[in-house]
Amino acid sequence: MENSYCRWVLVCSVLALCLGSRGMRCQLAPNFYHNTCPQLYYIVQHHVFAAMRAEMRMGASLLRLHFHDCFVNGCDASILLDGTDGEKFAKPNLNSVRGYEVIDAIKADLESVCPEVVSCADIVALAASYGVLFSGGPYYNVLLGRKDGLVANQSGADNGLPSPFESIDSIIQKFGAVGLNTTDVVVLSGAHTIGRARCVLFSKRLSNFSTTDSVDPTLESSLADSLQSLCAGGDGNQTSALDVTSPYVFDNNYYKNLLTEKGLLSSDQGLFSSPEGVATTKDLVETYSNDSEHFFCDFVWSMIKMGNIPLTGSDGEIRKNCRVAN
């Protein structure tokens, strides 16, 4: 993010976002807690760094936690609420979304030094940014000042979160429903440059794919062979790196992989190979595969946009415990 042009574009874009949203989220600011909780950044950095030192994958998990939170009710930490009717038990999240304990630990430390000041939603957003940074990705100032939602929305998570089994057109529609566009689809999919996915999410590509093909023809053959060996005889919970080239480094290899049919999920490879992807997203995949700085710049802007998805329902609160409403 050292490029001055990129910084200028981001400043102008954030201003346009505020003007376009009629001020709904313009109270968000990078220095929101400057006076009320100056220890915030150190505490979040400390916990995220420690969690990633123990398991590098946690950076990707925290990023995904933020994504799955924002797509349901806005970025309000509703995904953290306990209860069998909660979002964490929705099909896209159950046995999949991780990192809750890291958020709990951060919240506990913050409550000891600045009680009832920092929202859980802001902790999730800031933790995600450090997950990106400590994986080698771009640094960006996270806009802060969110409130925590009072209720979870399990049906919203079941129906609103994009699925790896969906067509590119359907995913674009779901992004559009929360104010994000086709570029955001391609950019935020690039978060799959880190992290892992379970066999259950891509095994359909490995056998009985269609009436004419046993294996998905858009999956490179040697990768298909290794994935078949990985998943054979298992319960679907074995995992593979989403980026088979540099699984723990936040870079643009995710897009380079798509050009050689090494995208793990159907929704990944579809950005480049599906008929709708060829029509709408292929050019952007090629752009980001050739220019990592362009990808980083656009990723930061898309993350800021996603973090600005307005809350639905009440204005919210500052939870004392991220798992339950006050």
Tab-separated table of C-alpha atoms in Angstrom:
chain	number	residue	atom	x	y	z
A	1	MET	CA	0.000	0.000	0.000
A	2	GLU	CA	2.953	2.328	-0.453
A	3	ASN	CA	1.765	3.494	-3.851
A	4	SER	CA	0.594	7.121	-3.546
A	5	TYR	CA	-1.944	6.768	-6.343
A	6	CYS	CA	-3.517	3.843	-4.540
A	7	ARG	CA	-3.758	5.835	-1.290
A	8	TRP	CA	-5.369	8.759	-3.151
A	9	VAL	CA	-7.921	6.464	-4.767
A	10	LEU	CA	-8.819	4.953	-1.397
A	11	VAL	CA	-9.286	8.356	0.249
A	12	CYS	CA	-11.561	9.533	-2.558
A	13	SER	CA	-13.442	6.228	-2.588
A	14	VAL	CA	-14.139	6.314	1.151
A	15	LEU	CA	-15.472	9.863	0.765
A	16	ALA	CA	-17.710	8.731	-2.091
A	17	LEU	CA	-18.928	5.809	0.018
A	18	CYS	CA	-19.910	8.187	2.820
A	19	LEU	CA	-21.691	10.588	0.483
A	20	GLY	CA	-23.436	7.757	-1.303
A	21	SER	CA	-24.681	6.176	1.915
A	22	ARG	CA	-26.228	9.419	3.207
A	23	GLY	CA	-24.000	9.323	6.251
A	24	MET	CA	-25.295	5.992	7.572
A	25	ARG	CA	-21.824	4.683	8.441
A	26	CYS	CA	-19.700	7.815	8.168
A	27	GLN	CA	-19.258	7.870	11.926
A	28	LEU	CA	-16.737	5.088	11.360
A	29	ALA	CA	-13.151	6.330	11.643
A	30	PRO	CA	-9.702	4.733	12.028
A	31	ASN	CA	-9.028	6.731	15.211
A	32	PHE	CA	-12.422	6.089	16.830
A	33	TYR	CA	-10.866	4.667	20.023
A	34	HIS	CA	-7.834	6.958	20.117
A	35	ASN	CA	-8.864	8.518	23.432
A	36	THR	CA	-11.214	5.910	24.901
A	37	CYS	CA	-9.081	2.773	24.417
A	38	PRO	CA	-5.574	3.501	23.114
A	39	GLN	CA	-4.456	-0.051	24.002
A	40	LEU	CA	-6.795	-1.539	21.384
A	41	TYR	CA	-4.301	-2.005	18.563
A	42	TYR	CA	-1.598	-3.574	20.708
A	43	ILE	CA	-4.015	-6.034	22.317
A	44	VAL	CA	-5.523	-7.172	19.018
A	45	GLN	CA	-2.093	-7.445	17.357
A	46	HIS	CA	-0.745	-9.459	20.268
A	47	HIS	CA	-3.548	-12.022	20.227
A	48	VAL	CA	-3.711	-12.411	16.452
A	49	PHE	CA	0.064	-12.790	16.197
A	50	ALA	CA	0.102	-15.397	18.977
A	51	ALA	CA	-2.796	-17.317	17.407
A	52	MET	CA	-1.109	-17.338	13.998
A	53	ARG	CA	2.212	-18.374	15.474
A	54	ALA	CA	0.439	-21.400	16.930
A	55	GLU	CA	-1.508	-22.037	13.696
A	56	MET	CA	-0.800	-19.947	10.616
A	57	ARG	CA	-4.216	-20.804	9.194
A	58	MET	CA	-5.872	-18.652	11.872
A	59	GLY	CA	-5.232	-15.500	9.840
A	60	ALA	CA	-7.499	-16.846	7.094
A	61	SER	CA	-10.059	-17.989	9.672
A	62	LEU	CA	-10.324	-14.511	11.199
A	63	LEU	CA	-10.707	-12.973	7.747
A	64	ARG	CA	-13.500	-15.420	6.913
A	65	LEU	CA	-15.189	-14.732	10.259
A	66	HIS	CA	-15.413	-11.037	9.338
A	67	PHE	CA	-16.790	-11.852	5.871
A	68	HIS	CA	-19.464	-14.209	7.212
A	69	ASP	CA	-20.451	-11.662	9.844
A	70	CYS	CA	-20.849	-8.719	7.477
A	71	PHE	CA	-22.997	-10.577	4.947
A	72	VAL	CA	-25.715	-11.199	7.559
A	73	ASN	CA	-27.331	-8.167	9.241
A	74	GLY	CA	-24.261	-6.070	8.437
A	75	CYS	CA	-20.986	-6.081	10.387
A	76	ASP	CA	-22.540	-6.415	13.835
A	77	ALA	CA	-20.825	-9.471	15.378
A	78	SER	CA	-24.118	-11.378	15.240
A	79	ILE	CA	-22.124	-14.422	14.103
A	80	LEU	CA	-20.544	-14.576	17.580
A	81	LEU	CA	-23.834	-15.011	19.465
A	82	ASP	CA	-24.357	-18.413	21.076
A	83	GLY	CA	-27.591	-20.386	20.855
A	84	THR	CA	-28.864	-23.170	18.615
A	85	ASP	CA	-30.701	-20.578	16.512
A	86	GLY	CA	-27.512	-18.574	16.046
A	87	GLU	CA	-25.600	-17.902	12.840
A	88	LYS	CA	-22.676	-20.055	13.920
A	89	PHE	CA	-24.971	-23.070	13.551
A	90	ALA	CA	-26.138	-22.146	10.041
A	91	LYS	CA	-25.067	-24.620	7.341
A	92	PRO	CA	-22.345	-22.366	5.826
A	93	ASN	CA	-20.795	-21.812	9.276
A	94	LEU	CA	-21.272	-25.051	11.233
A	95	ASN	CA	-17.994	-26.960	11.666
A	96	SER	CA	-16.457	-24.432	9.307
A	97	VAL	CA	-16.112	-20.902	10.701
A	98	ARG	CA	-13.322	-20.646	13.273
A	99	GLY	CA	-11.564	-18.108	15.481
A	100	TYR	CA	-14.230	-17.502	18.129
A	101	GLU	CA	-11.781	-18.182	20.969
A	102	VAL	CA	-9.336	-15.588	19.627
A	103	ILE	CA	-12.080	-12.946	19.665
A	104	ASP	CA	-13.079	-13.998	23.198
A	105	ALA	CA	-9.495	-13.571	24.429
A	106	ILE	CA	-9.166	-10.139	22.828
A	107	LYS	CA	-12.477	-9.019	24.316
A	108	ALA	CA	-11.498	-10.225	27.797
A	109	ASP	CA	-8.281	-8.203	27.734
A	110	LEU	CA	-10.042	-5.117	26.406
A	111	GLU	CA	-12.728	-5.327	29.086
A	112	SER	CA	-9.994	-5.293	31.725
A	113	VAL	CA	-8.453	-2.032	30.473
A	114	CYS	CA	-11.368	-0.173	28.848
A	115	PRO	CA	-14.633	-1.863	29.858
A	116	GLU	CA	-17.748	-1.550	27.683
A	117	VAL	CA	-15.958	0.602	25.119
A	118	VAL	CA	-14.872	-1.540	22.137
A	119	SER	CA	-17.519	-3.442	20.190
A	120	CYS	CA	-17.105	-7.088	19.270
A	121	ALA	CA	-17.842	-6.136	15.665
A	122	ASP	CA	-14.829	-3.817	15.629
A	123	ILE	CA	-12.657	-6.508	17.193
A	124	VAL	CA	-13.624	-8.924	14.389
A	125	ALA	CA	-12.889	-6.313	11.705
A	126	LEU	CA	-9.520	-5.360	13.203
A	127	ALA	CA	-8.495	-8.972	13.828
A	128	ALA	CA	-9.243	-9.792	10.178
A	129	SER	CA	-6.986	-6.975	9.013
A	130	TYR	CA	-4.074	-8.277	11.098
A	131	GLY	CA	-4.743	-11.771	9.781
A	132	VAL	CA	-4.157	-10.348	6.298
A	133	LEU	CA	-1.115	-8.284	7.320
A	134	PHE	CA	0.647	-11.079	9.214
A	135	SER	CA	0.115	-13.347	6.178
A	136	GLY	CA	2.052	-10.899	4.004
A	137	GLY	CA	-0.898	-8.930	2.693
A	138	PRO	CA	-1.537	-5.170	2.631
A	139	TYR	CA	-1.873	-2.978	5.708
A	140	TYR	CA	-4.885	-0.713	5.842
A	141	ASN	CA	-6.538	1.539	8.404
A	142	VAL	CA	-9.686	-0.231	9.567
A	143	LEU	CA	-12.638	2.102	10.019
A	144	LEU	CA	-14.016	1.620	13.540
A	145	GLY	CA	-17.065	2.609	15.548
A	146	ARG	CA	-19.487	-0.252	14.845
A	147	LYS	CA	-22.110	-1.432	17.314
A	148	ASP	CA	-22.941	-5.037	18.154
A	149	GLY	CA	-26.261	-6.473	17.037
A	150	LEU	CA	-28.796	-7.770	19.542
A	151	VAL	CA	-29.929	-10.876	17.669
A	152	ALA	CA	-28.523	-13.478	15.299
A	153	ASN	CA	-30.086	-14.398	11.957
A	154	GLN	CA	-29.598	-18.073	11.154
A	155	SER	CA	-31.928	-18.070	8.148
A	156	GLY	CA	-30.082	-15.030	6.796
A	157	ALA	CA	-26.820	-16.938	7.024
A	158	ASP	CA	-28.315	-20.024	5.391
A	159	ASN	CA	-29.756	-18.060	2.496
A	160	GLY	CA	-27.545	-14.989	2.133
A	161	LEU	CA	-23.984	-16.288	2.316
A	162	PRO	CA	-22.434	-17.203	-1.052
A	163	SER	CA	-21.859	-20.925	-1.525
A	164	PRO	CA	-19.008	-22.658	-3.373
A	165	PHE	CA	-21.663	-24.728	-5.154
A	166	GLU	CA	-23.420	-21.722	-6.691
A	167	SER	CA	-22.996	-20.255	-10.138
A	168	ILE	CA	-20.990	-17.072	-10.571
A	169	ASP	CA	-24.175	-15.217	-11.526
A	170	SER	CA	-25.848	-16.287	-8.276
A	171	ILE	CA	-22.823	-15.224	-6.223
A	172	ILE	CA	-22.785	-11.843	-7.965
A	173	GLN	CA	-26.461	-11.430	-7.062
A	174	LYS	CA	-25.785	-12.173	-3.386
A	175	PHE	CA	-22.956	-9.651	-3.324
A	176	GLY	CA	-25.250	-7.121	-4.988
A	177	ALA	CA	-27.862	-7.659	-2.272
A	178	VAL	CA	-25.438	-6.181	0.297
A	179	GLY	CA	-24.178	-3.367	-1.916
A	180	LEU	CA	-21.086	-5.035	-3.390
A	181	ASN	CA	-20.402	-5.354	-7.112
A	182	THR	CA	-18.783	-7.805	-9.517
A	183	THR	CA	-15.303	-6.405	-8.913
A	184	ASP	CA	-15.795	-7.014	-5.196
A	185	VAL	CA	-16.706	-10.634	-5.971
A	186	VAL	CA	-13.402	-11.222	-7.744
A	187	VAL	CA	-11.330	-9.206	-5.260
A	188	LEU	CA	-12.763	-10.737	-2.088
A	189	SER	CA	-12.552	-14.219	-3.607
A	190	GLY	CA	-8.823	-13.491	-3.646
A	191	ALA	CA	-8.902	-13.957	0.124
A	192	HIS	CA	-8.689	-17.645	-0.787
A	193	THR	CA	-4.990	-17.049	-1.324
A	194	ILE	CA	-4.801	-18.188	2.323
A	195	GLY	CA	-6.795	-20.775	4.231
A	196	ARG	CA	-8.108	-24.282	3.686
A	197	ALA	CA	-11.346	-25.976	2.609
A	198	ARG	CA	-12.892	-29.322	3.528
A	199	CYS	CA	-13.274	-32.119	1.011
A	200	VAL	CA	-17.052	-31.903	1.304
A	201	LEU	CA	-16.859	-28.514	-0.424
A	202	PHE	CA	-15.065	-29.739	-3.552
A	203	SER	CA	-15.526	-33.538	-3.707
A	204	LYS	CA	-18.299	-33.165	-6.305
A	205	ARG	CA	-15.581	-32.106	-8.735
A	206	LEU	CA	-13.619	-35.335	-8.198
A	207	SER	CA	-16.065	-38.086	-9.278
A	208	ASN	CA	-19.406	-38.474	-11.033
A	209	PHE	CA	-19.162	-34.843	-12.022
A	210	SER	CA	-21.563	-35.072	-14.964
A	211	THR	CA	-23.024	-37.514	-17.448
A	212	THR	CA	-20.021	-36.976	-19.708
A	213	ASP	CA	-17.148	-36.331	-17.274
A	214	SER	CA	-16.106	-38.224	-14.169
A	215	VAL	CA	-13.894	-35.350	-13.022
A	216	ASP	CA	-14.563	-31.647	-13.513
A	217	PRO	CA	-12.810	-30.850	-16.812
A	218	THR	CA	-11.810	-27.425	-15.462
A	219	LEU	CA	-9.732	-29.056	-12.684
A	220	GLU	CA	-6.084	-29.696	-13.607
A	221	SER	CA	-5.466	-33.454	-13.766
A	222	SER	CA	-2.538	-33.801	-11.350
A	223	LEU	CA	-4.337	-31.673	-8.761
A	224	ALA	CA	-7.455	-33.791	-9.235
A	225	ASP	CA	-5.388	-36.935	-8.589
A	226	SER	CA	-3.898	-35.562	-5.365
A	227	LEU	CA	-7.292	-34.383	-4.121
A	228	GLN	CA	-8.840	-37.773	-4.844
A	229	SER	CA	-6.126	-39.397	-2.710
A	230	LEU	CA	-6.698	-36.858	0.060
A	231	CYS	CA	-10.459	-37.272	0.219
A	232	ALA	CA	-10.777	-41.007	-0.483
A	233	GLY	CA	-12.482	-42.922	2.303
A	234	GLY	CA	-12.749	-39.918	4.574
A	235	ASP	CA	-15.726	-38.246	6.208
A	236	GLY	CA	-15.436	-35.083	4.098
A	237	ASN	CA	-13.622	-33.104	6.771
A	238	GLN	CA	-10.085	-33.542	5.438
A	239	THR	CA	-8.763	-30.208	4.260
A	240	SER	CA	-6.735	-28.881	1.350
A	241	ALA	CA	-5.089	-25.511	0.888
A	242	LEU	CA	-7.233	-23.156	-1.179
A	243	ASP	CA	-4.062	-21.835	-2.819
A	244	VAL	CA	-1.971	-24.890	-3.662
A	245	THR	CA	1.008	-22.742	-4.672
A	246	SER	CA	1.623	-20.591	-1.575
A	247	PRO	CA	-1.033	-21.612	0.980
A	248	TYR	CA	0.078	-19.395	3.870
A	249	VAL	CA	1.130	-16.265	1.982
A	250	PHE	CA	-1.288	-13.502	1.039
A	251	ASP	CA	-0.342	-12.873	-2.596
A	252	ASN	CA	-1.835	-13.021	-6.088
A	253	ASN	CA	-1.026	-16.686	-6.728
A	254	TYR	CA	-4.703	-17.487	-6.213
A	255	TYR	CA	-5.419	-15.796	-9.546
A	256	LYS	CA	-2.433	-17.364	-11.267
A	257	ASN	CA	-3.752	-20.762	-10.190
A	258	LEU	CA	-7.077	-20.101	-11.897
A	259	LEU	CA	-5.280	-19.546	-15.212
A	260	THR	CA	-3.875	-23.095	-14.965
A	261	GLU	CA	-7.112	-24.696	-13.683
A	262	LYS	CA	-5.842	-25.096	-10.119
A	263	GLY	CA	-8.696	-23.351	-8.348
A	264	LEU	CA	-9.871	-25.614	-5.524
A	265	LEU	CA	-13.543	-24.678	-5.295
A	266	SER	CA	-15.951	-24.633	-8.189
A	267	SER	CA	-16.780	-21.020	-7.324
A	268	ASP	CA	-13.080	-20.143	-7.558
A	269	GLN	CA	-12.355	-21.754	-10.910
A	270	GLY	CA	-15.692	-20.521	-12.205
A	271	LEU	CA	-14.425	-16.950	-12.079
A	272	PHE	CA	-12.145	-17.836	-14.978
A	273	SER	CA	-13.586	-20.926	-16.655
A	274	SER	CA	-17.381	-20.937	-16.408
A	275	PRO	CA	-19.463	-19.390	-19.220
A	276	GLU	CA	-20.717	-16.626	-16.912
A	277	GLY	CA	-17.191	-16.105	-15.579
A	278	VAL	CA	-15.811	-15.718	-19.083
A	279	ALA	CA	-18.441	-13.042	-19.666
A	280	THR	CA	-18.090	-11.115	-16.410
A	281	THR	CA	-15.032	-11.915	-14.275
A	282	LYS	CA	-12.290	-13.534	-16.386
A	283	ASP	CA	-10.658	-10.236	-17.369
A	284	LEU	CA	-10.277	-9.183	-13.731
A	285	VAL	CA	-8.751	-12.543	-12.836
A	286	GLU	CA	-6.146	-11.999	-15.541
A	287	THR	CA	-5.510	-8.433	-14.360
A	288	TYR	CA	-4.865	-9.470	-10.761
A	289	SER	CA	-2.753	-12.447	-11.828
A	290	ASN	CA	-0.399	-10.016	-13.580
A	291	ASP	CA	-0.381	-7.183	-11.019
A	292	SER	CA	-0.220	-7.939	-7.301
A	293	GLU	CA	-0.204	-4.254	-6.350
A	294	HIS	CA	-3.451	-3.727	-8.251
A	295	PHE	CA	-4.951	-6.668	-6.375
A	296	PHE	CA	-3.765	-5.373	-3.001
A	297	CYS	CA	-5.146	-1.901	-3.657
A	298	ASP	CA	-8.528	-3.185	-4.786
A	299	PHE	CA	-8.642	-5.690	-1.925
A	300	VAL	CA	-8.249	-2.935	0.645
A	301	TRP	CA	-11.039	-0.913	-0.943
A	302	SER	CA	-13.370	-3.920	-1.141
A	303	MET	CA	-12.679	-4.732	2.523
A	304	ILE	CA	-13.545	-1.166	3.485
A	305	LYS	CA	-16.757	-1.392	1.452
A	306	MET	CA	-17.671	-4.722	3.025
A	307	GLY	CA	-16.959	-3.343	6.496
A	308	ASN	CA	-19.396	-0.530	5.746
A	309	ILE	CA	-22.399	-2.764	5.007
A	310	PRO	CA	-25.071	-1.052	7.132
A	311	LEU	CA	-26.649	-2.810	10.074
A	312	THR	CA	-30.208	-4.042	9.805
A	313	GLY	CA	-32.651	-3.794	12.694
A	314	SER	CA	-31.662	-1.910	15.831
A	315	ASP	CA	-28.671	0.392	16.253
A	316	GLY	CA	-26.991	-2.124	18.548
A	317	GLU	CA	-24.891	-1.980	21.698
A	318	ILE	CA	-21.406	-2.642	23.075
A	319	ARG	CA	-21.496	-6.226	24.324
A	320	LYS	CA	-19.644	-7.099	27.515
A	321	ASN	CA	-19.391	-10.701	26.336
A	322	CYS	CA	-19.238	-11.287	22.596
A	323	ARG	CA	-21.261	-14.499	22.866
A	324	VAL	CA	-24.382	-12.980	24.456
A	325	ALA	CA	-26.322	-9.745	24.219
A	326	ASN	CA	-26.191	-7.569	27.313
